[in-house]
PDB file of C-alpha atoms in Angstrom:
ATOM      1  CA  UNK A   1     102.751  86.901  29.985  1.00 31.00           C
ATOM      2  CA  UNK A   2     106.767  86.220  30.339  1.00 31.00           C
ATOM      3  CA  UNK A   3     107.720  83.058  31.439  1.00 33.00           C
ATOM      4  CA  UNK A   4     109.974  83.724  34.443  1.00 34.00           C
ATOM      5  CA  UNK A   5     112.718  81.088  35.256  1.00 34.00           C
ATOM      6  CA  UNK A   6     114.339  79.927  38.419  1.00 34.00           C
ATOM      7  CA  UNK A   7     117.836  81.595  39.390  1.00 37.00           C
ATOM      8  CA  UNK A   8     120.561  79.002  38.581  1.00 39.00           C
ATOM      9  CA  UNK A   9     122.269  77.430  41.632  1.00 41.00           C
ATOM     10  CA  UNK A  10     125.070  78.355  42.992  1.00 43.00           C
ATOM     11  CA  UNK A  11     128.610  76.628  41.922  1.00 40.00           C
ATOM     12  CA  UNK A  12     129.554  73.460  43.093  1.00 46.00           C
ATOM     13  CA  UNK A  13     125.802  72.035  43.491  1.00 46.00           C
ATOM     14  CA  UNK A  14     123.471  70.730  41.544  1.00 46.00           C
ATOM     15  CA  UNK A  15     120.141  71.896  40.796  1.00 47.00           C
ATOM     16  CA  UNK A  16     118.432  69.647  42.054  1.00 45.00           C
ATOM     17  CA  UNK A  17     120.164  69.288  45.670  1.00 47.00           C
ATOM     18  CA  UNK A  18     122.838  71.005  47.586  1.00 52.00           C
ATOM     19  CA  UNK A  19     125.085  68.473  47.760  1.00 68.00           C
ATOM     20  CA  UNK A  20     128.805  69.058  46.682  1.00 83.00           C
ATOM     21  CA  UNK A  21     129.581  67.194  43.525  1.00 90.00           C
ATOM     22  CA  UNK A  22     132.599  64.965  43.594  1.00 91.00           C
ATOM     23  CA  UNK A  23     134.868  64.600  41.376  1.00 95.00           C
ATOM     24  CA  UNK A  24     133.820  62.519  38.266  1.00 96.00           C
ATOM     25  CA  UNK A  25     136.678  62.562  36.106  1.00 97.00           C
ATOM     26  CA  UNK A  26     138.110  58.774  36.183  1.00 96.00           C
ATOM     27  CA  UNK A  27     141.409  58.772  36.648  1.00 94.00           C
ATOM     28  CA  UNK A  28     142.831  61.758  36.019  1.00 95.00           C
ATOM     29  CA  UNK A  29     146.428  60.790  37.607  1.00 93.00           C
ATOM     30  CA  UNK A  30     147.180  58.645  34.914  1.00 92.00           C
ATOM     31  CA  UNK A  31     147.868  55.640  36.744  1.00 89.00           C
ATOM     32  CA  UNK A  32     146.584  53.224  33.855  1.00 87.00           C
ATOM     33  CA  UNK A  33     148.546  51.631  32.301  1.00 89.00           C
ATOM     34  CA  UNK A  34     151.818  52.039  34.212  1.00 87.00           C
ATOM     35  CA  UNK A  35     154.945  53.379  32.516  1.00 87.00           C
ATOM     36  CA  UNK A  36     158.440  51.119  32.806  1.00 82.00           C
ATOM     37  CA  UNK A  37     160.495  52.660  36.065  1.00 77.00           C
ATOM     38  CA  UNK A  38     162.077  55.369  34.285  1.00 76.00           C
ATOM     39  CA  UNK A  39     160.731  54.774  30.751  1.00 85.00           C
ATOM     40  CA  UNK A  40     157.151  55.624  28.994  1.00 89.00           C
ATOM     41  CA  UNK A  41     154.383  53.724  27.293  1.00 89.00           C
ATOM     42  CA  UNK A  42     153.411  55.297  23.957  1.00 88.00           C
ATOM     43  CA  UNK A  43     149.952  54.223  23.077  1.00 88.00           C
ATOM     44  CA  UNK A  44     148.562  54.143  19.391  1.00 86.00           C
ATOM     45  CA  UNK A  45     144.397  54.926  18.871  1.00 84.00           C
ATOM     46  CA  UNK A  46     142.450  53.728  18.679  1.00 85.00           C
ATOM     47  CA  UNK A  47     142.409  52.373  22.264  1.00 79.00           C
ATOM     48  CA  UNK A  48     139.706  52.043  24.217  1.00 77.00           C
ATOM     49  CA  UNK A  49     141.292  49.564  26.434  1.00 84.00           C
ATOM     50  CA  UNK A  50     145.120  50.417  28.161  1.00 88.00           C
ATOM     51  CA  UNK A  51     143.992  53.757  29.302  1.00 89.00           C
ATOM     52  CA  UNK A  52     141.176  52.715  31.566  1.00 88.00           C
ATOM     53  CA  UNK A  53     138.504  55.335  31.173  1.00 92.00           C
ATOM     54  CA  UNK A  54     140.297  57.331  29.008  1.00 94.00           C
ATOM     55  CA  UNK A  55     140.058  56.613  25.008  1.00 93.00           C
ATOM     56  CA  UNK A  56     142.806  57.596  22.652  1.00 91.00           C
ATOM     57  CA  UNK A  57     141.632  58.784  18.984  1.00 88.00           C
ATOM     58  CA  UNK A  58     142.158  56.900  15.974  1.00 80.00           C
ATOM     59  CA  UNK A  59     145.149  57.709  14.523  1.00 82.00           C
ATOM     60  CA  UNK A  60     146.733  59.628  17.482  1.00 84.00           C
ATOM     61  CA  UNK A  61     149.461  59.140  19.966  1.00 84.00           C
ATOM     62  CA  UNK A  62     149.174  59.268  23.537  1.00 88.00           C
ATOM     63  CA  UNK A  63     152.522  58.972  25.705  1.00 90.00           C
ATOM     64  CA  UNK A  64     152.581  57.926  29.118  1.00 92.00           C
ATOM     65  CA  UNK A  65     155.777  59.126  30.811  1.00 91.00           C
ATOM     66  CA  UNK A  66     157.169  57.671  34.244  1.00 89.00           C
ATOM     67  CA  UNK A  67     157.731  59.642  37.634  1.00 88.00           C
ATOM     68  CA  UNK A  68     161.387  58.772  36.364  1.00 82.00           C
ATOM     69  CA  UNK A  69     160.743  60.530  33.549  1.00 81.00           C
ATOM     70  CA  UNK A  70     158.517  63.640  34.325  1.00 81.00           C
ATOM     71  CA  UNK A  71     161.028  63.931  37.521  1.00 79.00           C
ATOM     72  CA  UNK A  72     158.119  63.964  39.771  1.00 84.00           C
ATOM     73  CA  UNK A  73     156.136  61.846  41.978  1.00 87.00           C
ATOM     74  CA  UNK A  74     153.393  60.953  39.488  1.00 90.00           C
ATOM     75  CA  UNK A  75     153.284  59.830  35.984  1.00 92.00           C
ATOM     76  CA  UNK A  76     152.201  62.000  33.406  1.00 94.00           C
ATOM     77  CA  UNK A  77     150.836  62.218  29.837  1.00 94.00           C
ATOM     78  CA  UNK A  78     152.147  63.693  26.922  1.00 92.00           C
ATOM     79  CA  UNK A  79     149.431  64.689  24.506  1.00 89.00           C
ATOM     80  CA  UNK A  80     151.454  66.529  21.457  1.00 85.00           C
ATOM     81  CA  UNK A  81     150.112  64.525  18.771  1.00 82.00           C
ATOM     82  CA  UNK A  82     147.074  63.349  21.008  1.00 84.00           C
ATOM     83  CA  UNK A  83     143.325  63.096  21.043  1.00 88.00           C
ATOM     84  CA  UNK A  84     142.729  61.932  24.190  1.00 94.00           C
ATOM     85  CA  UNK A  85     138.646  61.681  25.643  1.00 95.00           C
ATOM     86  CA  UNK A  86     136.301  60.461  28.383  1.00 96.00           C
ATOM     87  CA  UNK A  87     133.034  60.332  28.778  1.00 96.00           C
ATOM     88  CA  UNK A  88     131.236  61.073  32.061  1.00 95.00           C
ATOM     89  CA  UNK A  89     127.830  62.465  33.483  1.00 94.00           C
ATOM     90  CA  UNK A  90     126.983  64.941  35.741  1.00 93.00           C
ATOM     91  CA  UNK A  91     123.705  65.350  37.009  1.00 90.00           C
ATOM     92  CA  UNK A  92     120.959  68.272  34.990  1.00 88.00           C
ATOM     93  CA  UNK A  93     121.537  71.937  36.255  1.00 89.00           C
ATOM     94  CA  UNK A  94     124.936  71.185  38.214  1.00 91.00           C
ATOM     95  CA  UNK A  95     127.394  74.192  37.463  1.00 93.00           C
ATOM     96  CA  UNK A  96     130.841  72.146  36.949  1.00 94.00           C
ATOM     97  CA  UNK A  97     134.609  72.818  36.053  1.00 96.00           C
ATOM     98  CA  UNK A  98     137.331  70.928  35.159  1.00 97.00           C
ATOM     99  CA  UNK A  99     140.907  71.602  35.369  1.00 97.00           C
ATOM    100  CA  UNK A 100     144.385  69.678  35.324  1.00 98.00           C
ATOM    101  CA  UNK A 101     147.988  70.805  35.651  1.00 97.00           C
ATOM    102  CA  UNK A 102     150.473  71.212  32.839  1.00 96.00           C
ATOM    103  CA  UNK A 103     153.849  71.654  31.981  1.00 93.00           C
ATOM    104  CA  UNK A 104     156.214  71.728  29.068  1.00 90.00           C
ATOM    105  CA  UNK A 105     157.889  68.480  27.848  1.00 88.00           C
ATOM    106  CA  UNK A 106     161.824  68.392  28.808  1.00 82.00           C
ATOM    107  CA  UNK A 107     162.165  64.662  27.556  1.00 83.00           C
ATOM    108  CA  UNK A 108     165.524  64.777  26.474  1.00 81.00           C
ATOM    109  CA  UNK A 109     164.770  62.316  22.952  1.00 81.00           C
ATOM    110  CA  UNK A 110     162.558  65.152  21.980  1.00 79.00           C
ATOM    111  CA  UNK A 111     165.037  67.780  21.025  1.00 69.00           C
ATOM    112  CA  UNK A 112     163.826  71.257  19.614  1.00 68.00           C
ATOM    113  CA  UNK A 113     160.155  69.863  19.858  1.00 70.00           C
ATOM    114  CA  UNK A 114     159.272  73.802  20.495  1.00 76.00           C
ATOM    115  CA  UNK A 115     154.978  73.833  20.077  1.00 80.00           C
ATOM    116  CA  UNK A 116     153.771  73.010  23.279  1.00 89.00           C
ATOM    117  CA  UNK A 117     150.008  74.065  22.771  1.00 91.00           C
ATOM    118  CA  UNK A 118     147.285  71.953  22.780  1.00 94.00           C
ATOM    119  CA  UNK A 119     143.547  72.292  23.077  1.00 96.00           C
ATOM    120  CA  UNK A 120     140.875  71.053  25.315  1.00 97.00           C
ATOM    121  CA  UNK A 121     136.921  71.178  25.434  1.00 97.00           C
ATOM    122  CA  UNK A 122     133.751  69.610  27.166  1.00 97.00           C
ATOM    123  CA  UNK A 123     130.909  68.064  24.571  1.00 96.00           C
ATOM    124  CA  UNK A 124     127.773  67.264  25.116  1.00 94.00           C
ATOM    125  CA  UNK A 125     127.534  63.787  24.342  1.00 93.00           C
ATOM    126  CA  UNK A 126     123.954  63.967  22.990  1.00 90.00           C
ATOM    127  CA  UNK A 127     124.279  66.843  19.778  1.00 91.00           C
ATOM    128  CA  UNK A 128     128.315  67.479  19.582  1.00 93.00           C
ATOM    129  CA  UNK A 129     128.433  70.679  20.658  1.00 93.00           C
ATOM    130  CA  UNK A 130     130.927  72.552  22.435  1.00 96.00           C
ATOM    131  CA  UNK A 131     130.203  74.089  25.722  1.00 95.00           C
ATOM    132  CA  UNK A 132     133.563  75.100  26.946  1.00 97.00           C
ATOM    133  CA  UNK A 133     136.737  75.214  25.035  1.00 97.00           C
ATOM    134  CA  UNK A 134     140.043  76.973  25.349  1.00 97.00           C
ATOM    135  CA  UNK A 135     143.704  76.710  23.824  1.00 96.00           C
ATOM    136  CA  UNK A 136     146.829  76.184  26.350  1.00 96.00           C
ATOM    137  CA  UNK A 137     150.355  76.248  26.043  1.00 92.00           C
ATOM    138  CA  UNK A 138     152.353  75.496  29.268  1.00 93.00           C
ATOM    139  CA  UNK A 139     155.380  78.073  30.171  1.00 89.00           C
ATOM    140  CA  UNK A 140     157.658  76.218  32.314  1.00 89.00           C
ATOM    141  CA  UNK A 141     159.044  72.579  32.929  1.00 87.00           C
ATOM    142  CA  UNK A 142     157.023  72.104  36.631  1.00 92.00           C
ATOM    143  CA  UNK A 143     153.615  71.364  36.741  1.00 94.00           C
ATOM    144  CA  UNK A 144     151.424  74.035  37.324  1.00 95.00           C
ATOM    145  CA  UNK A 145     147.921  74.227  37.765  1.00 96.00           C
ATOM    146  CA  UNK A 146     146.279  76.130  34.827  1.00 95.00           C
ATOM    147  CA  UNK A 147     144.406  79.169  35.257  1.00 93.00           C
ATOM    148  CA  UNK A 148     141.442  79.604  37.004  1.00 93.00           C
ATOM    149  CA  UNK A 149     139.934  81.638  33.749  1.00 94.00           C
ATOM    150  CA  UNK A 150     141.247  78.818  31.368  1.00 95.00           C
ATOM    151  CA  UNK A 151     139.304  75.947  33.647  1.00 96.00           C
ATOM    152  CA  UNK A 152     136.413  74.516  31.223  1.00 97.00           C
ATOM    153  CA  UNK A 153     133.389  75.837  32.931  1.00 96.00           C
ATOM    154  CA  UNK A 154     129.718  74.946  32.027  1.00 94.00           C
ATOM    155  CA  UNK A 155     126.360  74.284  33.238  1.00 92.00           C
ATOM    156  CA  UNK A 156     124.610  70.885  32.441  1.00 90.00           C
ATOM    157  CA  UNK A 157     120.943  71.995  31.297  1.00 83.00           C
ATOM    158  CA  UNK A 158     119.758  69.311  28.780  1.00 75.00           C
ATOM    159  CA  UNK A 159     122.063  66.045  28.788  1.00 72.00           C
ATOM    160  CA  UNK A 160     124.043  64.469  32.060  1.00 77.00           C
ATOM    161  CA  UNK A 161     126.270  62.862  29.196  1.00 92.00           C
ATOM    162  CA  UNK A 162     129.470  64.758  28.273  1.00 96.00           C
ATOM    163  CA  UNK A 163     132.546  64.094  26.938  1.00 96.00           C
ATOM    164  CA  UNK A 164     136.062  65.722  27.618  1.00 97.00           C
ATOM    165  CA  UNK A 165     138.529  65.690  24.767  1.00 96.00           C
ATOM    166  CA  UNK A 166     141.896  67.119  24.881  1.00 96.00           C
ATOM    167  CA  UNK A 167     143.693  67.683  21.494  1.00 93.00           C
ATOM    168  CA  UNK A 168     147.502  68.280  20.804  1.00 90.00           C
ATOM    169  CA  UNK A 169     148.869  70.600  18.276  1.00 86.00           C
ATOM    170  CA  UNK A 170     152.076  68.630  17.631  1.00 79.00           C
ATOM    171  CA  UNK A 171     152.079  66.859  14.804  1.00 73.00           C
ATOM    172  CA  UNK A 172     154.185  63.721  16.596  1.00 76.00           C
ATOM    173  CA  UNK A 173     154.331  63.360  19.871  1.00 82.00           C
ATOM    174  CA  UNK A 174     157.076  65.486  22.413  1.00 87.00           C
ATOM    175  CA  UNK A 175     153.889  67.984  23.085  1.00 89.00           C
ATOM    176  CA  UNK A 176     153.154  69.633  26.328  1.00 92.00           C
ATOM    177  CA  UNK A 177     152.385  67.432  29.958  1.00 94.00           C
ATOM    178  CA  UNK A 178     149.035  66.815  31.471  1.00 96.00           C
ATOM    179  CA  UNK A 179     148.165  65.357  34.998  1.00 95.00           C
ATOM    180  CA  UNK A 180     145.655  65.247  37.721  1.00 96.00           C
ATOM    181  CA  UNK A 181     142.437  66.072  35.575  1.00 97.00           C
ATOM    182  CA  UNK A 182     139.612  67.151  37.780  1.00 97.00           C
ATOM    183  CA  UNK A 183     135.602  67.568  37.018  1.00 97.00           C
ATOM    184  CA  UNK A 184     134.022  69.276  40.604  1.00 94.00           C
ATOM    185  CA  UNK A 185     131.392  71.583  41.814  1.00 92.00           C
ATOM    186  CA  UNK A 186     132.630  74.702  40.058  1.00 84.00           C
ATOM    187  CA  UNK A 187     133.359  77.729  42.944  1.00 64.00           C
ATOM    188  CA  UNK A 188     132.633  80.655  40.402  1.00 49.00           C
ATOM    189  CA  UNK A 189     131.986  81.950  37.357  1.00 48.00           C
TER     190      UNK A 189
END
């Protein structure tokens, strides 16, 4: 006899309850450490420390640009030559996504920096292996939110242990923007 399983729940909840998930990305503003008034902060890896919950790769750069800088309200990161992670945990059988904002890099001491792309995917912390990954490149200089079929979407059936790592494809810094990273109760599939 077939072994029937239960449907999965719907987006946004875990199996286990109903209730919404919040958002468990730490963080994801980019308020630690803070940049100089109109400056940036570049940070060498490996760092487990400046960034808060965030951990920047060994050998890797991580740039933390001022609202001065990123002509905004908020600070931002650059991650061109980056490999930038954090862990977190979301509870077994909740369906979650994770998006962010982007934008190219207009700092003016990066001149003809053209490859903006970078890479991002979700881990599970337990075996290594990838359950949502895509490639971005940001279009313009604002901050836009990325696409809703780009978000890294996944379902946490074995481990509540995962680990976000976002990769740039620049060999320096100068690479594309990132800010307000958030892990929710995913709406959809």
């Amino acid at each position: 006899m077939r072994k029937q399983t239960a449907p999965a729940p719907p987006y946004g909840t875990s199996g286990s309850s109903s209730a919404p998930i919040p958002n468990f990305i730490k963080d994801g503003t980019f308020r630690k450490p803070q940049a100089t008034a109109n400056g940036y902060l570049a940070i060498g890896g490996p760092d487990t420390d400046l960034m808060g919950a965030w951990e920047v790769k060994a050998g890797k750069l991580v740039v933390v640009y001022s609202p001065g800088y990123t002509q905004t309200s908020h600070q931002a990161v650059d991650i061109g030559g980056a490999g930038l992670e954090q862990a977190f945990e979301v509870p077994v059988d909740a369906n979650v996504e994770i998006t962010w904002m982007h934008s190219r890099n207009t700092d003016p001491t990066c001149p003809g920096e053209t490859n903006q792309a970078y890479g991002a995917d979700v881990r599970d912390a337990a075996d290594n292996r990838v359950l949502a990954s895509h490639h971005y490149e940001p279009d313009g200089a604002d901050f836009v939110q990325i696409s809703p079929e780009l978000t890294l979407k996944f379902t946490a059936n074995r481990s509540s242990s995962y680990i976000l790592t976002f990769t740039g494809r620049a060999p320096k810094a100068c690479g594309a923007l990132i800010y307000n990273v958030v892990g929710r109760g995913a709406s959809g599939r």
